[in-house]
Amino acid sequence: MKILIVGSGGREHAIAWKLSQSRHHPEILIAPGNAGTASIGRNLPIAALSPDAVTAVAREHAVDLVIIGPELPLVEGVADTLRENGFLVLAPSAAAARIEGSKIFSKRLMEKTGIPTARFSVAETAVEALRVLEDFPVPVVLKADGLAAGKGVVIAHTLEEARTAVLDLMEAKALGDAGTRVVIEEFLVGEEVSFIILTDGVTVIPFPPAQDHKAIFDDDRGPNTGGMGAYSDSRILSPAMQAQILRDVVEPTLRGMEADGAPFTGFLFVGLMITADGPRVLEFNARLGDPEAQVLLMALDSDLVDLCLAAARRQLADVEVSWKSGPTVCIVHAAANYPGRPLVGQRIEGIREAESEGAIVFHAGTGVSGSDIVSTGGRVLGVTASGESLPQAIEAAYRASAHIHFEGMQRRSDIGTKGLKRW
Ligand code: AMP
Ligand code: GLY
């Protein structure tokens, strides 16, 4: 069996790593992949993650299943073109990926189906946005409608900041077309949770709850990044809270998408704020989170090939899923100057030593240069380890991480510590 993974980050390395342990012994192809995926399967160069280019690679290698990692190819309809050409795909259609690709679409879906979320208004022009701002107390949240690589959300603490953000987004087009329309919404207070499910549109397999660490510096200070680390821990959500989220958020979302003519299949990421008034949806993503995927796939006990095939074939009701006990922690090692333009081309040392501690080092922005592994992007590596308890998992991940070195490396020293209060 040949499986093609589309993407090149830590999430895609984690998917390849977990697939490689399957009893089916699949041949794994990754387009384009990174230095880590090259040690598991075969990296395939690809000009762009466009529908035509991905379909051409799938056809050339006669693959049996395609798994798409990142959001852009989902929103651009790669899954649709692959299906039209007869390939089995684990990923949502472009119509279903609007749940991530358009904040307005997802807020309207939540409004229509009664899913708990922040109070909001949509503005189509800057003048309208400035007027809408009068109806919201500060802090207030502004969200560009379209995909913006993690840069589309502004939390404004004063009306002045909010007005500046409106002009930046809607007049100066700081994010291009993504900011032509905006969602303005109420600021929510609480603890954030990443809750991911796998679905074939009907059956839902919940993953253990996880938390990301978006800010670049300790104590959630500094600018937001793609994610500086994550941990998974069943204690983040009580079983009752998890059941409530499945009933009040996940089920209505899937029914709403179906009613909209866009049934959702694949990984659905629900970003939640657990407020004093209960869970509220912050956002949906049409994919596995990154770095959440690294911790969740390490925590998965079942065979990922079985799960992916069953989901793609809409037979998820037939599979049993089991999880390893205990939390898992992933510490991201980022390049100098990230989340600004990263310093790349640095030689990375200590990967083998880190893995000899029992951790797995998932590669994100890495490439091979001669006999060296070098950095090629902002997030470079994710050192991932599990433990019987959260303190043990944190300790194991940091012990392994201590071996990693490259020039200008940035790493938070508090990944997972928010969860220690539950232990
Ligand atoms: P997103 O890019 O949609 O993941 O949003 C980035 C971050 O902004 C989230 O992880 C939250 O920390 C924060 N955020 C988004 N919406 C809200 C909200 N309504 N209230 C408070 N924080 C929010
Ligand atoms: N970790 C959040 C995301 O993948 O968007």
Coordinates of C-alpha atoms and ligand atoms in Angstrom, one line a residue:
M1 CA 0.0 0.0 0.0
K2 CA 1.3 3.5 -0.9
I3 CA 0.3 6.5 1.1
L4 CA 1.0 10.1 0.0
I5 CA 1.2 12.8 2.7
V6 CA 1.0 16.4 1.5
G7 CA 2.9 19.0 3.5
S8 CA 6.3 19.6 5.0
G9 CA 5.9 20.4 8.7
G10 CA 6.1 18.8 12.1
R11 CA 2.5 17.6 11.7
E12 CA 3.4 15.8 8.5
H13 CA 6.5 14.2 10.0
A14 CA 4.3 13.0 12.9
I15 CA 1.8 11.5 10.5
A16 CA 4.5 9.7 8.5
W17 CA 6.1 8.4 11.8
K18 CA 2.8 7.0 13.1
L19 CA 1.9 5.5 9.7
S20 CA 5.3 3.8 9.5
Q21 CA 4.5 1.8 12.6
S22 CA 1.4 0.2 11.0
R23 CA 1.0 -3.5 10.7
H24 CA 0.3 -2.8 7.0
H25 CA 3.9 -1.6 6.4
P26 CA 2.8 1.1 3.9
E27 CA 5.2 2.7 1.5
I28 CA 5.2 6.4 2.6
L29 CA 5.6 9.3 0.2
I30 CA 5.8 12.9 1.3
A31 CA 5.4 15.9 -0.9
P32 CA 7.5 17.9 -0.3
G33 CA 8.5 16.7 3.2
N34 CA 11.5 17.6 5.2
A35 CA 14.8 16.0 6.5
G36 CA 12.8 14.0 9.1
T37 CA 10.3 12.6 6.7
A38 CA 13.2 11.6 4.4
S39 CA 14.3 9.1 7.0
I40 CA 10.9 7.4 7.1
G41 CA 9.7 7.5 3.5
R42 CA 10.5 9.1 0.2
N43 CA 10.3 12.8 -0.2
L44 CA 8.9 13.9 -3.6
P45 CA 9.7 17.4 -4.9
I46 CA 6.6 19.3 -5.9
A47 CA 6.3 22.7 -7.5
A48 CA 3.3 23.8 -5.5
L49 CA 0.6 22.2 -3.3
S50 CA -1.9 23.0 -6.1
P51 CA -4.8 20.6 -7.1
D52 CA -3.1 19.8 -10.4
A53 CA 0.5 19.3 -9.0
V54 CA -0.7 17.0 -6.2
T55 CA -2.9 15.0 -8.5
A56 CA 0.0 14.6 -10.9
V57 CA 2.2 13.2 -8.1
A58 CA -0.5 10.9 -6.9
R59 CA -1.0 9.5 -10.4
E60 CA 2.7 9.2 -11.2
H61 CA 3.2 7.0 -8.0
A62 CA -0.2 5.3 -8.2
V63 CA -0.9 5.9 -4.5
D64 CA -3.7 4.2 -2.6
L65 CA -4.5 7.0 -0.2
V66 CA -3.7 10.7 0.1
I67 CA -3.6 12.6 3.5
I68 CA -3.5 16.4 3.3
G69 CA -1.8 18.2 6.2
P70 CA -2.0 22.0 5.8
E71 CA -5.0 24.3 5.3
L72 CA -4.1 26.1 2.0
P73 CA -4.3 23.0 -0.3
L74 CA -7.6 22.1 1.5
V75 CA -9.1 25.5 0.8
E76 CA -7.9 25.4 -2.8
G77 CA -9.7 22.1 -3.5
V78 CA -6.9 19.6 -3.7
A79 CA -9.1 16.9 -2.1
D80 CA -11.8 17.6 -4.7
T81 CA -9.5 17.2 -7.7
L82 CA -8.0 14.1 -6.3
R83 CA -11.4 12.5 -5.7
E84 CA -12.6 13.5 -9.2
N85 CA -9.5 11.6 -10.5
G86 CA -10.5 8.5 -8.5
F87 CA -8.1 8.7 -5.5
L88 CA -9.0 7.8 -2.0
V89 CA -8.5 11.0 0.2
L90 CA -8.5 11.7 3.9
A91 CA -9.3 15.4 3.9
P92 CA -12.3 17.7 3.6
S93 CA -13.6 19.2 0.3
A94 CA -13.0 22.9 -0.5
A95 CA -16.6 23.5 0.4
A96 CA -16.1 21.9 3.8
A97 CA -12.7 23.5 4.4
R98 CA -14.5 26.9 4.3
I99 CA -15.1 26.2 8.0
E100 CA -11.4 27.3 8.4
G101 CA -11.0 29.3 5.2
S102 CA -13.7 31.8 6.0
K103 CA -14.3 33.1 9.5
I104 CA -17.6 34.6 8.3
F105 CA -18.7 31.2 7.0
S106 CA -17.8 29.5 10.3
K107 CA -19.4 32.2 12.5
R108 CA -22.6 32.1 10.4
L109 CA -22.7 28.3 10.7
M110 CA -22.4 28.6 14.5
E111 CA -25.1 31.2 14.6
K112 CA -27.4 29.1 12.4
T113 CA -26.9 25.9 14.4
G114 CA -26.8 27.5 17.9
I115 CA -23.2 26.6 18.6
P116 CA -21.8 28.6 21.6
T117 CA -19.3 31.2 20.4
A118 CA -18.4 34.8 21.0
R119 CA -21.0 37.5 20.1
F120 CA -20.0 38.9 16.7
S121 CA -20.8 41.2 13.8
V122 CA -19.5 41.1 10.2
A123 CA -18.2 44.2 8.5
E124 CA -17.8 44.5 4.7
T125 CA -16.2 48.0 4.7
A126 CA -14.0 50.0 7.0
V127 CA -16.8 52.5 7.6
E128 CA -19.1 49.7 8.7
A129 CA -16.3 48.2 10.9
L130 CA -15.7 51.5 12.6
R131 CA -19.4 51.8 13.3
V132 CA -19.7 48.2 14.6
L133 CA -16.8 48.8 17.0
E134 CA -19.1 51.2 18.9
D135 CA -21.2 48.2 19.9
F136 CA -18.4 46.3 21.5
P137 CA -16.5 47.0 24.8
V138 CA -12.7 46.7 24.7
P139 CA -10.8 44.5 24.6
V140 CA -12.3 43.5 21.3
V141 CA -11.2 40.9 18.7
L142 CA -10.9 41.6 15.0
K143 CA -10.6 38.6 12.6
A144 CA -9.7 38.8 8.9
D145 CA -12.2 36.6 7.1
G146 CA -9.7 34.7 5.0
L147 CA -6.6 32.6 5.6
A148 CA -3.7 34.6 7.0
A149 CA -1.1 32.1 8.2
G150 CA -1.9 32.8 11.9
K151 CA -1.7 36.5 11.5
G152 CA -5.4 37.2 11.0
V153 CA -6.5 37.8 14.6
V154 CA -6.0 41.2 16.4
I155 CA -6.9 41.6 20.1
A156 CA -7.3 45.4 20.5
H157 CA -7.1 46.7 24.1
T158 CA -8.3 50.2 23.3
L159 CA -10.7 51.6 20.7
E160 CA -7.8 53.4 19.1
E161 CA -6.0 50.1 18.6
A162 CA -9.1 48.6 17.2
R163 CA -9.6 51.5 14.7
T164 CA -6.0 51.2 13.6
A165 CA -6.4 47.5 13.0
V166 CA -9.5 48.1 10.9
L167 CA -7.6 50.6 8.7
D168 CA -4.6 48.3 8.4
L169 CA -6.7 45.3 7.4
M170 CA -9.4 46.9 5.3
E171 CA -7.9 50.0 3.8
A172 CA -4.1 49.4 3.7
K173 CA -4.8 45.6 3.0
A174 CA -2.0 44.5 5.3
L175 CA -3.1 40.9 4.7
G176 CA -4.2 41.3 1.1
D177 CA -7.7 40.0 0.2
A178 CA -7.9 37.9 3.4
G179 CA -8.8 41.2 5.3
T180 CA -11.3 42.6 2.8
R181 CA -14.1 41.5 5.2
V182 CA -13.7 41.2 9.0
V183 CA -15.4 39.6 11.9
I184 CA -15.6 41.8 15.0
E185 CA -16.2 39.8 18.2
E186 CA -16.5 39.9 21.9
F187 CA -13.3 39.1 23.9
L188 CA -13.6 35.9 25.9
V189 CA -11.8 35.1 29.1
G190 CA -10.8 31.6 30.1
E191 CA -8.5 28.7 29.3
E192 CA -7.9 27.7 25.7
V193 CA -8.3 24.0 24.6
S194 CA -7.6 22.3 21.2
F195 CA -10.1 19.6 20.8
I196 CA -9.6 17.5 17.6
I197 CA -11.9 14.8 16.2
L198 CA -11.6 12.5 13.2
T199 CA -14.8 12.0 11.3
D200 CA -16.2 10.4 8.2
G201 CA -19.1 12.8 8.3
V202 CA -21.1 10.6 10.6
T203 CA -19.0 8.7 13.1
V204 CA -16.8 10.9 15.4
I205 CA -13.6 9.8 17.0
P206 CA -12.5 12.3 19.7
F207 CA -8.8 12.8 20.4
P208 CA -7.5 13.6 23.9
P209 CA -7.7 17.3 24.7
A210 CA -4.5 19.4 24.1
Q211 CA -3.2 22.9 24.6
D212 CA -1.0 24.9 22.3
H213 CA 1.3 27.7 23.3
K214 CA 1.0 30.4 20.7
A215 CA 3.1 33.3 22.0
I216 CA 6.9 33.2 21.3
F217 CA 8.0 33.9 24.9
D218 CA 7.3 32.2 28.3
D219 CA 4.2 33.2 30.2
D220 CA 2.4 33.8 26.9
R221 CA 4.3 37.0 26.2
G222 CA 5.4 38.4 22.8
P223 CA 3.9 38.0 19.4
N224 CA 1.9 35.0 18.3
T225 CA 3.5 32.2 16.3
G226 CA 2.3 29.0 14.6
G227 CA 2.7 27.3 18.1
M228 CA 5.7 27.0 20.3
G229 CA 4.7 23.8 21.9
A230 CA 1.8 21.7 23.0
Y231 CA 0.8 19.0 25.4
S232 CA -2.0 16.5 25.5
D233 CA -3.6 15.4 28.7
S234 CA -7.0 13.8 29.3
R235 CA -7.3 16.0 32.5
I236 CA -7.6 19.2 30.5
L237 CA -11.3 18.4 30.0
S238 CA -13.5 16.4 32.3
P239 CA -15.4 13.6 30.7
A240 CA -18.6 15.6 31.3
M241 CA -17.2 18.7 29.6
Q242 CA -15.9 16.5 26.7
A243 CA -19.4 15.0 26.3
Q244 CA -20.9 18.5 26.4
I245 CA -18.6 19.7 23.6
L246 CA -19.4 16.7 21.4
R247 CA -23.1 17.2 21.9
D248 CA -23.3 21.1 21.7
V249 CA -20.5 21.8 19.2
V250 CA -19.3 18.8 17.2
E251 CA -22.6 17.2 16.4
P252 CA -24.4 20.4 15.4
T253 CA -21.3 21.4 13.3
L254 CA -21.4 18.1 11.3
R255 CA -25.2 18.3 10.9
G256 CA -24.9 22.0 9.8
M257 CA -22.2 21.2 7.3
E258 CA -24.3 18.3 5.9
A259 CA -27.3 20.6 5.6
D260 CA -25.2 23.1 3.8
G261 CA -24.3 20.5 1.2
A262 CA -20.7 20.4 2.4
P263 CA -20.4 17.3 4.6
F264 CA -17.1 17.3 6.6
T265 CA -14.7 14.4 6.5
G266 CA -11.2 14.4 7.9
F267 CA -9.7 16.0 11.0
L268 CA -11.7 18.8 12.5
F269 CA -9.9 21.0 15.0
V270 CA -12.2 22.9 17.4
G271 CA -10.4 25.7 19.2
L272 CA -12.3 26.5 22.4
M273 CA -12.2 28.9 25.2
I274 CA -13.5 27.3 28.5
T275 CA -15.2 30.4 30.0
A276 CA -17.0 30.7 33.4
D277 CA -20.2 30.3 31.3
G278 CA -19.1 27.1 29.6
P279 CA -17.2 26.3 26.4
R280 CA -17.2 28.8 23.5
V281 CA -15.8 28.1 20.1
L282 CA -13.0 30.4 19.0
E283 CA -12.3 28.9 15.7
F284 CA -12.4 25.7 13.6
N285 CA -9.6 24.3 11.5
A286 CA -10.1 21.8 8.8
R287 CA -7.1 19.7 9.8
L288 CA -4.9 18.4 12.6
G289 CA -3.3 21.2 14.5
D290 CA 0.5 21.7 14.5
P291 CA 2.1 21.1 17.1
E292 CA -1.0 19.3 18.5
A293 CA -0.6 16.5 15.9
Q294 CA 2.8 15.6 17.3
V295 CA 1.5 15.0 20.8
L296 CA -1.7 13.4 19.8
L297 CA -0.2 11.0 17.3
M298 CA 2.4 9.9 19.9
A299 CA -0.5 9.3 22.3
L300 CA -2.4 7.2 19.8
D301 CA -2.2 3.5 20.4
S302 CA -4.3 2.3 17.4
D303 CA -3.0 1.7 13.9
L304 CA -3.2 5.0 12.1
V305 CA -3.5 3.3 8.6
D306 CA -6.6 1.5 9.8
L307 CA -8.1 4.8 11.1
C308 CA -7.2 6.8 8.0
L309 CA -8.5 4.2 5.6
A310 CA -11.8 3.8 7.5
A311 CA -12.4 7.5 7.7
A312 CA -11.6 8.0 3.9
R313 CA -13.9 5.1 3.1
R314 CA -16.7 6.4 5.4
Q315 CA -16.5 3.2 7.5
L316 CA -15.2 4.8 10.8
A317 CA -18.0 3.1 12.7
D318 CA -16.2 -0.2 12.3
V319 CA -13.0 0.7 14.0
E320 CA -12.0 0.7 17.7
V321 CA -9.6 3.3 18.9
S322 CA -7.3 3.1 21.9
W323 CA -4.9 5.7 23.5
K324 CA -1.8 5.3 25.5
S325 CA -2.1 6.4 29.1
G326 CA -0.4 9.5 30.3
P327 CA 0.3 13.0 28.9
T328 CA 2.6 13.9 26.0
V329 CA 4.6 17.1 25.6
C330 CA 6.1 18.7 22.4
I331 CA 8.7 21.5 22.7
V332 CA 9.1 23.5 19.5
H333 CA 12.7 24.7 18.7
A334 CA 12.4 27.8 16.5
A335 CA 14.9 29.8 14.4
A336 CA 16.3 33.2 15.4
N337 CA 14.0 36.1 14.7
Y338 CA 10.9 33.9 14.3
P339 CA 7.9 34.7 14.1
G340 CA 9.6 37.4 12.0
R341 CA 11.6 36.4 9.0
P342 CA 13.6 33.4 10.4
L343 CA 17.4 33.0 10.2
V344 CA 17.8 29.7 8.2
G345 CA 20.7 27.5 7.1
Q346 CA 21.9 26.8 10.6
R347 CA 23.5 23.4 11.3
I348 CA 21.4 21.4 13.9
E349 CA 23.2 19.3 16.5
G350 CA 22.0 16.8 19.1
I351 CA 19.1 15.1 17.4
R352 CA 20.4 11.6 17.9
E353 CA 21.3 12.4 21.6
A354 CA 17.8 13.8 22.2
E355 CA 16.3 10.6 20.8
S356 CA 18.5 8.4 22.9
E357 CA 16.7 9.9 25.9
G358 CA 13.5 8.2 24.6
A359 CA 12.0 11.3 22.9
I360 CA 11.0 11.6 19.3
V361 CA 12.4 14.6 17.4
F362 CA 9.8 15.7 14.8
H363 CA 11.3 17.9 12.1
A364 CA 9.4 20.9 10.8
G365 CA 11.7 23.4 8.9
T366 CA 14.7 21.2 8.2
G367 CA 16.6 20.1 5.1
V368 CA 19.8 18.2 4.3
S369 CA 23.0 19.9 3.3
G370 CA 25.9 17.5 2.7
S371 CA 26.1 15.4 5.8
D372 CA 24.3 18.0 8.0
I373 CA 20.7 18.7 8.9
V374 CA 20.1 22.4 8.6
S375 CA 17.2 24.8 9.5
T376 CA 15.0 25.9 6.6
G377 CA 12.1 27.6 8.3
G378 CA 10.7 29.3 11.4
R379 CA 9.7 26.3 13.4
V380 CA 12.6 23.9 13.1
L381 CA 12.0 20.9 15.4
G382 CA 9.5 19.6 17.9
V383 CA 11.0 17.4 20.7
T384 CA 8.2 15.2 21.9
A385 CA 8.0 12.8 24.9
S386 CA 5.4 11.2 27.0
G387 CA 5.2 10.2 30.7
E388 CA 3.0 8.6 33.2
S389 CA 2.2 12.0 34.6
L390 CA 2.4 15.5 33.2
P391 CA 5.4 16.5 35.4
Q392 CA 7.2 13.4 34.1
A393 CA 6.3 14.1 30.4
I394 CA 7.5 17.7 30.8
E395 CA 10.8 16.5 32.4
A396 CA 11.4 13.9 29.7
A397 CA 10.8 16.4 26.9
Y398 CA 13.1 19.1 28.4
R399 CA 15.8 16.5 29.2
A400 CA 15.8 15.5 25.5
S401 CA 15.6 19.1 24.3
A402 CA 18.7 20.0 26.3
H403 CA 20.8 18.2 23.6
I404 CA 19.5 20.2 20.7
H405 CA 21.5 23.1 19.5
F406 CA 21.6 25.5 16.5
E407 CA 22.6 29.1 16.2
G408 CA 20.0 31.5 17.6
M409 CA 17.6 28.7 18.6
Q410 CA 14.5 29.9 20.5
R411 CA 12.5 27.6 22.9
R412 CA 10.0 28.3 25.6
S413 CA 10.8 26.9 29.0
D414 CA 7.3 26.6 30.3
I415 CA 5.5 24.2 27.9
G416 CA 2.9 22.2 29.7
T417 CA 3.2 24.0 33.0
K418 CA -0.3 25.5 32.7
G419 CA -1.6 22.0 33.2
L420 CA 0.3 21.2 36.4
K421 CA -2.5 22.6 38.5
R422 CA -4.5 19.5 37.5
W423 CA -1.9 17.2 38.9
Ligands
AMP1 P1 -6.8 32.0 15.8 O1 -5.8 32.6 14.8 O2 -8.2 32.1 15.3 O3 -6.4 30.8 16.4 O4 -6.8 33.0 17.0 C1 -5.6 33.3 17.6 C2 -5.7 33.5 19.1 O5 -6.5 34.6 19.4 C3 -6.5 32.3 19.7 O6 -5.7 31.3 20.0 C4 -6.9 33.0 21.0 O7 -5.9 33.0 21.9 C5 -7.2 34.4 20.5 N1 -8.6 34.7 20.3 C6 -9.4 34.5 19.2 N2 -10.6 34.8 19.4 C7 -10.7 35.3 20.7 C8 -11.8 35.8 21.5 N3 -13.1 35.9 21.0 N4 -11.5 36.1 22.8 C9 -10.3 36.0 23.3 N5 -9.3 35.5 22.6 C10 -9.5 35.2 21.3
GLY2 N1 -1.9 24.8 16.7 C1 -2.9 25.5 16.1 C2 -3.0 25.4 14.6 O1 -2.5 24.4 14.0 O2 -3.6 26.2 14.0

